[in-house]
Amino acid sequence: MKKTAILLALLLSLLLALGGCTSSKKVTSEKDGGTIVIALNKDSIVTLDPADYRDRETETVLRNIFDGLVTRTYDGKVVPEIAESWEIISPTEWEFKIRKGVTFQNGDPLTADDVVFTFNRIIKEGGLEGKTSPRKGLMGPVEDVKKVDDYTVRFILKEPFPVLLQALVHQQIIPKKYYEEVGYEEFLKHPIGAGPFKYVSGKLDEQIVLERYDGYYGGSPDIPPVGPPSLKKVIFRMIPEPSTAIAALEKGEVNIVQYIPSDMIDKLKNNKNVQVKENEGTRVYILEINNKMPPFDNPKVRQALNYAIDMDSIVKEIYRGYGVRLAGPMLPYAFAANTDLKPYEYNPDKAKELLKEAGVSDLKVVIDTQPFREGEALAIANMLEKVGIKSSVRTWEWGVLQSEIQKGTRQLYLTDWGNAYLDPFDFLNPKLKTGERGNFSFYSNKEVDKLLDEAAKETDNAKRKELYYKAQEIIYDDAPWVFGYSLKTVEAATKNVENWQPSMDGRENMHRVKLSNE
């Protein structure tokens, strides 16, 4: 009897132990969340300092470590993040209430002092260790940020800035106390933010390893689920060659690949272990024309090029339909895009007629491009040949080509520019205002400059729209570029990636992503 009791006791203990093991394993699995690897289409990111870059891939890494006052949903809507609310005090004063309970990854609370410190580094001349932040231009006329109390800040503007919220999406908060304690160089080696993942290790040109911050406040209440991330680790790996990244995805070595080339999309869609998703893009692809160089200083010649090039065919044949033809300079789904404009039709006879009116014959052109658009450049060259323009193509790495473009030595060049705000301010202004940093076509029209300046500070959206409509009508007729297209953002992931959706601005937000046990 005694032996039986002992055996029963041992058996009960064993069953409890096995049950405990099973339960513990399940909890560990759920809590651990796994490791996800994202292939970035870049050979290196720029920095781990949120104030010192202008690069989408760098931003996608940083916005997993650092949070901002506001953020953007995958479909482009601006929502609160660290700020819980805001109020427009006057056209030149905006007040933001900071969410209480937000902490940095070292446990320090985030307060108004951190917000003021962050923006002083960005908006002040020489505010970034003696140099001026490359992100200063994104903040437009913001000239000061003041502390009202521990959880309230006020932005002071030189003039109204209706796209302030869109601008703030791209600025992330850093800890004043920690930065001042460790200094600039140490901050770059061991950055600390208030985002969902904390930095662990890495090299800018290899990979960046992040780990879940269990003390995370939860992120924007407008983007559920709110709370700490599910994932234990996130690794951003630099794989600039698309075919290499896709091969790694198919082997299960990476979980997410950005920017799938159009000729590889169907293959991935047929892979049962892969999921492919798409979203509208925010980058505009164009053929820029050197407006200073004869005969391209004549609008009729530039219009002729628009009639001579079949952009619909390029989108359909080269990019397999994964794009949208643009009628004018703006994305069709951006604020104030002029819907009255119709794309230049493909009309070689009209192109020849305009060239004749301009007195142009025996024209020879070189189309300059980066290697990834060489096929498109060759197609354009063939179209130009059909209207009597002798054409050739030359490929360059972007750093070399950009330098030559800025010197004004090139004729025609394939370029692109992002419009993350989905507003004319961060596209028409840098690309088409006289002398602006992105005006590679050297276009200059005083009336357009005036309209863009007025629209940039107009707070009435109906009036802003009217001003931008007028500007686009003039730009359309002036034809400073061959108006192009926008490509869809197409990304791929392994089947076990959940709660993942490509965003319009290219950000890979891992806070809400999960890995299933499949």
PDB file of N, CA and C in Angstrom, residues 11-85:
ATOM      1  N   LEU A  11       4.048   9.537  -9.962  1.00  0.00           N
ATOM      2  CA  LEU A  11       3.366   9.712 -11.238  1.00  0.00           C
ATOM      3  C   LEU A  11       2.697  11.086 -11.323  1.00  0.00           C
ATOM      4  N   LEU A  12       2.049  11.510 -10.216  1.00  0.00           N
ATOM      5  CA  LEU A  12       1.400  12.816 -10.177  1.00  0.00           C
ATOM      6  C   LEU A  12       2.426  13.934 -10.366  1.00  0.00           C
ATOM      7  N   SER A  13       3.583  13.789  -9.699  1.00  0.00           N
ATOM      8  CA  SER A  13       4.645  14.799  -9.820  1.00  0.00           C
ATOM      9  C   SER A  13       5.146  14.882 -11.254  1.00  0.00           C
ATOM     10  N   LEU A  14       5.288  13.691 -11.882  1.00  0.00           N
ATOM     11  CA  LEU A  14       5.771  13.662 -13.262  1.00  0.00           C
ATOM     12  C   LEU A  14       4.777  14.340 -14.210  1.00  0.00           C
ATOM     13  N   LEU A  15       3.484  14.063 -14.014  1.00  0.00           N
ATOM     14  CA  LEU A  15       2.461  14.686 -14.854  1.00  0.00           C
ATOM     15  C   LEU A  15       2.436  16.202 -14.679  1.00  0.00           C
ATOM     16  N   LEU A  16       2.575  16.654 -13.425  1.00  0.00           N
ATOM     17  CA  LEU A  16       2.602  18.089 -13.150  1.00  0.00           C
ATOM     18  C   LEU A  16       3.807  18.740 -13.808  1.00  0.00           C
ATOM     19  N   ALA A  17       4.938  18.010 -13.725  1.00  0.00           N
ATOM     20  CA  ALA A  17       6.167  18.543 -14.310  1.00  0.00           C
ATOM     21  C   ALA A  17       6.034  18.663 -15.822  1.00  0.00           C
ATOM     22  N   LEU A  18       5.453  17.587 -16.428  1.00  0.00           N
ATOM     23  CA  LEU A  18       5.271  17.639 -17.876  1.00  0.00           C
ATOM     24  C   LEU A  18       4.312  18.746 -18.277  1.00  0.00           C
ATOM     25  N   GLY A  19       3.248  18.893 -17.483  1.00  0.00           N
ATOM     26  CA  GLY A  19       2.293  19.968 -17.759  1.00  0.00           C
ATOM     27  C   GLY A  19       2.942  21.312 -17.636  1.00  0.00           C
ATOM     28  N   GLY A  20       3.774  21.449 -16.572  1.00  0.00           N
ATOM     29  CA  GLY A  20       4.478  22.714 -16.388  1.00  0.00           C
ATOM     30  C   GLY A  20       5.403  23.000 -17.536  1.00  0.00           C
ATOM     31  N   CYS A  21       6.107  21.941 -18.022  1.00  0.00           N
ATOM     32  CA  CYS A  21       7.028  22.134 -19.149  1.00  0.00           C
ATOM     33  C   CYS A  21       6.279  22.605 -20.378  1.00  0.00           C
ATOM     34  N   THR A  22       5.134  21.977 -20.635  1.00  0.00           N
ATOM     35  CA  THR A  22       4.355  22.343 -21.812  1.00  0.00           C
ATOM     36  C   THR A  22       3.887  23.783 -21.718  1.00  0.00           C
ATOM     37  N   SER A  23       3.360  24.157 -20.566  1.00  0.00           N
ATOM     38  CA  SER A  23       2.874  25.514 -20.359  1.00  0.00           C
ATOM     39  C   SER A  23       4.006  26.518 -20.488  1.00  0.00           C
ATOM     40  N   SER A  24       5.152  26.199 -19.879  1.00  0.00           N
ATOM     41  CA  SER A  24       6.296  27.104 -19.909  1.00  0.00           C
ATOM     42  C   SER A  24       6.779  27.311 -21.336  1.00  0.00           C
ATOM     43  N   LYS A  25       6.803  26.204 -22.114  1.00  0.00           N
ATOM     44  CA  LYS A  25       7.267  26.308 -23.490  1.00  0.00           C
ATOM     45  C   LYS A  25       6.347  27.222 -24.292  1.00  0.00           C
ATOM     46  N   LYS A  26       5.055  27.109 -24.084  1.00  0.00           N
ATOM     47  CA  LYS A  26       4.098  27.928 -24.816  1.00  0.00           C
ATOM     48  C   LYS A  26       4.270  29.403 -24.456  1.00  0.00           C
ATOM     49  N   VAL A  27       4.399  29.695 -23.164  1.00  0.00           N
ATOM     50  CA  VAL A  27       4.564  31.075 -22.717  1.00  0.00           C
ATOM     51  C   VAL A  27       5.848  31.668 -23.282  1.00  0.00           C
ATOM     52  N   THR A  28       6.921  30.876 -23.214  1.00  0.00           N
ATOM     53  CA  THR A  28       8.205  31.353 -23.738  1.00  0.00           C
ATOM     54  C   THR A  28       8.093  31.678 -25.220  1.00  0.00           C
ATOM     55  N   SER A  29       7.399  30.793 -25.955  1.00  0.00           N
ATOM     56  CA  SER A  29       7.247  30.998 -27.398  1.00  0.00           C
ATOM     57  C   SER A  29       6.481  32.286 -27.680  1.00  0.00           C
ATOM     58  N   GLU A  30       5.372  32.479 -26.953  1.00  0.00           N
ATOM     59  CA  GLU A  30       4.556  33.664 -27.176  1.00  0.00           C
ATOM     60  C   GLU A  30       5.311  34.930 -26.775  1.00  0.00           C
ATOM     61  N   LYS A  31       6.028  34.851 -25.654  1.00  0.00           N
ATOM     62  CA  LYS A  31       6.711  36.035 -25.163  1.00  0.00           C
ATOM     63  C   LYS A  31       7.949  36.342 -25.982  1.00  0.00           C
ATOM     64  N   ASP A  32       8.630  35.285 -26.462  1.00  0.00           N
ATOM     65  CA  ASP A  32       9.866  35.490 -27.212  1.00  0.00           C
ATOM     66  C   ASP A  32       9.594  36.219 -28.524  1.00  0.00           C
ATOM     67  N   GLY A  33       8.599  35.772 -29.277  1.00  0.00           N
ATOM     68  CA  GLY A  33       8.187  36.473 -30.485  1.00  0.00           C
ATOM     69  C   GLY A  33       9.048  36.235 -31.700  1.00  0.00           C
ATOM     70  N   GLY A  34      10.236  35.686 -31.518  1.00  0.00           N
ATOM     71  CA  GLY A  34      11.079  35.360 -32.653  1.00  0.00           C
ATOM     72  C   GLY A  34      11.882  36.539 -33.191  1.00  0.00           C
ATOM     73  N   THR A  35      12.674  36.225 -34.217  1.00  0.00           N
ATOM     74  CA  THR A  35      13.548  37.210 -34.869  1.00  0.00           C
ATOM     75  C   THR A  35      13.130  37.363 -36.320  1.00  0.00           C
ATOM     76  N   ILE A  36      12.962  38.595 -36.754  1.00  0.00           N
ATOM     77  CA  ILE A  36      12.611  38.865 -38.145  1.00  0.00           C
ATOM     78  C   ILE A  36      13.776  39.567 -38.823  1.00  0.00           C
ATOM     79  N   VAL A  37      14.011  39.214 -40.079  1.00  0.00           N
ATOM     80  CA  VAL A  37      15.119  39.804 -40.846  1.00  0.00           C
ATOM     81  C   VAL A  37      14.538  40.520 -42.063  1.00  0.00           C
ATOM     82  N   ILE A  38      14.870  41.803 -42.199  1.00  0.00           N
ATOM     83  CA  ILE A  38      14.403  42.613 -43.322  1.00  0.00           C
ATOM     84  C   ILE A  38      15.586  42.937 -44.214  1.00  0.00           C
ATOM     85  N   ALA A  39      15.450  42.655 -45.494  1.00  0.00           N
ATOM     86  CA  ALA A  39      16.496  42.991 -46.469  1.00  0.00           C
ATOM     87  C   ALA A  39      16.261  44.416 -46.961  1.00  0.00           C
ATOM     88  N   LEU A  40      17.216  45.300 -46.701  1.00  0.00           N
ATOM     89  CA  LEU A  40      17.124  46.671 -47.188  1.00  0.00           C
ATOM     90  C   LEU A  40      17.832  46.789 -48.536  1.00  0.00           C
ATOM     91  N   ASN A  41      17.187  47.462 -49.458  1.00  0.00           N
ATOM     92  CA  ASN A  41      17.718  47.617 -50.812  1.00  0.00           C
ATOM     93  C   ASN A  41      18.774  48.729 -50.842  1.00  0.00           C
ATOM     94  N   LYS A  42      19.844  48.506 -50.064  1.00  0.00           N
ATOM     95  CA  LYS A  42      20.856  49.548 -49.874  1.00  0.00           C
ATOM     96  C   LYS A  42      22.154  48.878 -49.467  1.00  0.00           C
ATOM     97  N   ASP A  43      23.291  49.457 -49.898  1.00  0.00           N
ATOM     98  CA  ASP A  43      24.563  48.885 -49.454  1.00  0.00           C
ATOM     99  C   ASP A  43      24.967  49.400 -48.085  1.00  0.00           C
ATOM    100  N   SER A  44      24.339  50.502 -47.640  1.00  0.00           N
ATOM    101  CA  SER A  44      24.615  51.036 -46.307  1.00  0.00           C
ATOM    102  C   SER A  44      23.559  52.068 -45.953  1.00  0.00           C
ATOM    103  N   ILE A  45      23.189  52.123 -44.674  1.00  0.00           N
ATOM    104  CA  ILE A  45      22.411  53.270 -44.226  1.00  0.00           C
ATOM    105  C   ILE A  45      23.400  54.374 -43.850  1.00  0.00           C
ATOM    106  N   VAL A  46      22.903  55.567 -43.564  1.00  0.00           N
ATOM    107  CA  VAL A  46      23.774  56.737 -43.412  1.00  0.00           C
ATOM    108  C   VAL A  46      24.292  56.906 -41.994  1.00  0.00           C
ATOM    109  N   THR A  47      23.416  56.732 -41.016  1.00  0.00           N
ATOM    110  CA  THR A  47      23.760  57.077 -39.636  1.00  0.00           C
ATOM    111  C   THR A  47      22.732  56.480 -38.685  1.00  0.00           C
ATOM    112  N   LEU A  48      23.011  56.567 -37.386  1.00  0.00           N
ATOM    113  CA  LEU A  48      22.015  56.220 -36.369  1.00  0.00           C
ATOM    114  C   LEU A  48      21.557  57.474 -35.617  1.00  0.00           C
ATOM    115  N   ASP A  49      21.848  58.641 -36.178  1.00  0.00           N
ATOM    116  CA  ASP A  49      21.427  59.928 -35.613  1.00  0.00           C
ATOM    117  C   ASP A  49      20.211  60.431 -36.380  1.00  0.00           C
ATOM    118  N   PRO A  50      19.056  60.576 -35.728  1.00  0.00           N
ATOM    119  CA  PRO A  50      17.845  61.001 -36.431  1.00  0.00           C
ATOM    120  C   PRO A  50      17.909  62.398 -37.039  1.00  0.00           C
ATOM    121  N   ALA A  51      18.943  63.181 -36.718  1.00  0.00           N
ATOM    122  CA  ALA A  51      19.038  64.551 -37.246  1.00  0.00           C
ATOM    123  C   ALA A  51      20.006  64.682 -38.407  1.00  0.00           C
ATOM    124  N   ASP A  52      20.620  63.582 -38.855  1.00  0.00           N
ATOM    125  CA  ASP A  52      21.768  63.728 -39.755  1.00  0.00           C
ATOM    126  C   ASP A  52      21.673  62.867 -41.017  1.00  0.00           C
ATOM    127  N   TYR A  53      20.549  62.902 -41.707  1.00  0.00           N
ATOM    128  CA  TYR A  53      20.418  62.100 -42.929  1.00  0.00           C
ATOM    129  C   TYR A  53      19.272  62.628 -43.781  1.00  0.00           C
ATOM    130  N   ARG A  54      19.234  62.200 -45.050  1.00  0.00           N
ATOM    131  CA  ARG A  54      18.076  62.389 -45.931  1.00  0.00           C
ATOM    132  C   ARG A  54      17.981  61.139 -46.797  1.00  0.00           C
ATOM    133  N   ASP A  55      17.479  60.062 -46.234  1.00  0.00           N
ATOM    134  CA  ASP A  55      17.545  58.766 -46.897  1.00  0.00           C
ATOM    135  C   ASP A  55      16.433  57.877 -46.348  1.00  0.00           C
ATOM    136  N   ARG A  56      15.635  57.278 -47.220  1.00  0.00           N
ATOM    137  CA  ARG A  56      14.475  56.493 -46.781  1.00  0.00           C
ATOM    138  C   ARG A  56      14.859  55.243 -46.000  1.00  0.00           C
ATOM    139  N   GLU A  57      15.893  54.552 -46.451  1.00  0.00           N
ATOM    140  CA  GLU A  57      16.269  53.308 -45.780  1.00  0.00           C
ATOM    141  C   GLU A  57      16.803  53.596 -44.380  1.00  0.00           C
ATOM    142  N   THR A  58      17.570  54.668 -44.249  1.00  0.00           N
ATOM    143  CA  THR A  58      18.032  55.070 -42.913  1.00  0.00           C
ATOM    144  C   THR A  58      16.842  55.377 -42.020  1.00  0.00           C
ATOM    145  N   GLU A  59      15.870  56.063 -42.585  1.00  0.00           N
ATOM    146  CA  GLU A  59      14.691  56.435 -41.806  1.00  0.00           C
ATOM    147  C   GLU A  59      13.901  55.216 -41.340  1.00  0.00           C
ATOM    148  N   THR A  60      13.797  54.199 -42.183  1.00  0.00           N
ATOM    149  CA  THR A  60      13.004  53.036 -41.783  1.00  0.00           C
ATOM    150  C   THR A  60      13.649  52.311 -40.606  1.00  0.00           C
ATOM    151  N   VAL A  61      14.984  52.306 -40.531  1.00  0.00           N
ATOM    152  CA  VAL A  61      15.663  51.717 -39.371  1.00  0.00           C
ATOM    153  C   VAL A  61      15.447  52.591 -38.143  1.00  0.00           C
ATOM    154  N   LEU A  62      15.680  53.893 -38.292  1.00  0.00           N
ATOM    155  CA  LEU A  62      15.613  54.798 -37.142  1.00  0.00           C
ATOM    156  C   LEU A  62      14.216  54.883 -36.541  1.00  0.00           C
ATOM    157  N   ARG A  63      13.197  54.781 -37.379  1.00  0.00           N
ATOM    158  CA  ARG A  63      11.842  54.914 -36.851  1.00  0.00           C
ATOM    159  C   ARG A  63      11.365  53.657 -36.140  1.00  0.00           C
ATOM    160  N   ASN A  64      12.182  52.626 -36.092  1.00  0.00           N
ATOM    161  CA  ASN A  64      11.912  51.489 -35.211  1.00  0.00           C
ATOM    162  C   ASN A  64      12.603  51.656 -33.858  1.00  0.00           C
ATOM    163  N   ILE A  65      13.593  52.553 -33.794  1.00  0.00           N
ATOM    164  CA  ILE A  65      14.316  52.829 -32.539  1.00  0.00           C
ATOM    165  C   ILE A  65      13.752  54.063 -31.854  1.00  0.00           C
ATOM    166  N   PHE A  66      13.373  55.047 -32.653  1.00  0.00           N
ATOM    167  CA  PHE A  66      12.912  56.339 -32.146  1.00  0.00           C
ATOM    168  C   PHE A  66      11.471  56.587 -32.581  1.00  0.00           C
ATOM    169  N   ASP A  67      10.683  57.209 -31.723  1.00  0.00           N
ATOM    170  CA  ASP A  67       9.336  57.651 -32.080  1.00  0.00           C
ATOM    171  C   ASP A  67       9.313  59.168 -32.214  1.00  0.00           C
ATOM    172  N   GLY A  68       8.301  59.673 -32.930  1.00  0.00           N
ATOM    173  CA  GLY A  68       8.127  61.110 -33.102  1.00  0.00           C
ATOM    174  C   GLY A  68       6.871  61.601 -32.417  1.00  0.00           C
ATOM    175  N   LEU A  69       6.634  62.890 -32.516  1.00  0.00           N
ATOM    176  CA  LEU A  69       5.405  63.439 -31.935  1.00  0.00           C
ATOM    177  C   LEU A  69       4.186  62.864 -32.637  1.00  0.00           C
ATOM    178  N   VAL A  70       4.303  62.681 -33.956  1.00  0.00           N
ATOM    179  CA  VAL A  70       3.218  62.078 -34.737  1.00  0.00           C
ATOM    180  C   VAL A  70       3.824  61.026 -35.658  1.00  0.00           C
ATOM    181  N   THR A  71       2.962  60.210 -36.233  1.00  0.00           N
ATOM    182  CA  THR A  71       3.427  59.219 -37.203  1.00  0.00           C
ATOM    183  C   THR A  71       2.403  59.134 -38.322  1.00  0.00           C
ATOM    184  N   ARG A  72       2.621  58.187 -39.228  1.00  0.00           N
ATOM    185  CA  ARG A  72       1.745  58.063 -40.382  1.00  0.00           C
ATOM    186  C   ARG A  72       1.307  56.610 -40.518  1.00  0.00           C
ATOM    187  N   THR A  73       0.025  56.402 -40.830  1.00  0.00           N
ATOM    188  CA  THR A  73      -0.473  55.060 -41.087  1.00  0.00           C
ATOM    189  C   THR A  73       0.077  54.574 -42.431  1.00  0.00           C
ATOM    190  N   TYR A  74      -0.051  53.272 -42.702  1.00  0.00           N
ATOM    191  CA  TYR A  74       0.513  52.729 -43.946  1.00  0.00           C
ATOM    192  C   TYR A  74      -0.103  53.373 -45.179  1.00  0.00           C
ATOM    193  N   ASP A  75      -1.338  53.939 -45.033  1.00  0.00           N
ATOM    194  CA  ASP A  75      -1.988  54.560 -46.186  1.00  0.00           C
ATOM    195  C   ASP A  75      -1.881  56.087 -46.179  1.00  0.00           C
ATOM    196  N   GLY A  76      -0.985  56.629 -45.335  1.00  0.00           N
ATOM    197  CA  GLY A  76      -0.633  58.044 -45.450  1.00  0.00           C
ATOM    198  C   GLY A  76      -1.318  59.009 -44.496  1.00  0.00           C
ATOM    199  N   LYS A  77      -2.132  58.543 -43.554  1.00  0.00           N
ATOM    200  CA  LYS A  77      -2.818  59.434 -42.623  1.00  0.00           C
ATOM    201  C   LYS A  77      -1.909  59.766 -41.440  1.00  0.00           C
ATOM    202  N   VAL A  78      -1.835  61.058 -41.061  1.00  0.00           N
ATOM    203  CA  VAL A  78      -1.028  61.479 -39.913  1.00  0.00           C
ATOM    204  C   VAL A  78      -1.847  61.307 -38.632  1.00  0.00           C
ATOM    205  N   VAL A  79      -1.249  60.606 -37.641  1.00  0.00           N
ATOM    206  CA  VAL A  79      -1.930  60.333 -36.373  1.00  0.00           C
ATOM    207  C   VAL A  79      -0.985  60.615 -35.202  1.00  0.00           C
ATOM    208  N   PRO A  80      -1.509  60.817 -33.995  1.00  0.00           N
ATOM    209  CA  PRO A  80      -0.655  61.091 -32.833  1.00  0.00           C
ATOM    210  C   PRO A  80       0.248  59.904 -32.503  1.00  0.00           C
ATOM    211  N   GLU A  81       1.416  60.208 -31.928  1.00  0.00           N
ATOM    212  CA  GLU A  81       2.306  59.157 -31.436  1.00  0.00           C
ATOM    213  C   GLU A  81       2.755  59.570 -30.036  1.00  0.00           C
ATOM    214  N   ILE A  82       3.907  60.199 -29.871  1.00  0.00           N
ATOM    215  CA  ILE A  82       4.313  60.688 -28.548  1.00  0.00           C
ATOM    216  C   ILE A  82       3.419  61.847 -28.115  1.00  0.00           C
ATOM    217  N   ALA A  83       3.011  62.679 -29.052  1.00  0.00           N
ATOM    218  CA  ALA A  83       2.035  63.725 -28.735  1.00  0.00           C
ATOM    219  C   ALA A  83       0.661  63.083 -28.625  1.00  0.00           C
ATOM    220  N   GLU A  84      -0.094  63.475 -27.605  1.00  0.00           N
ATOM    221  CA  GLU A  84      -1.447  62.933 -27.503  1.00  0.00           C
ATOM    222  C   GLU A  84      -2.467  63.865 -28.153  1.00  0.00           C
ATOM    223  N   SER A  85      -2.077  65.141 -28.341  1.00  0.00           N
ATOM    224  CA  SER A  85      -2.976  66.086 -28.999  1.00  0.00           C
ATOM    225  C   SER A  85      -2.186  67.329 -29.404  1.00  0.00           C
TER     226      SER A  85
END
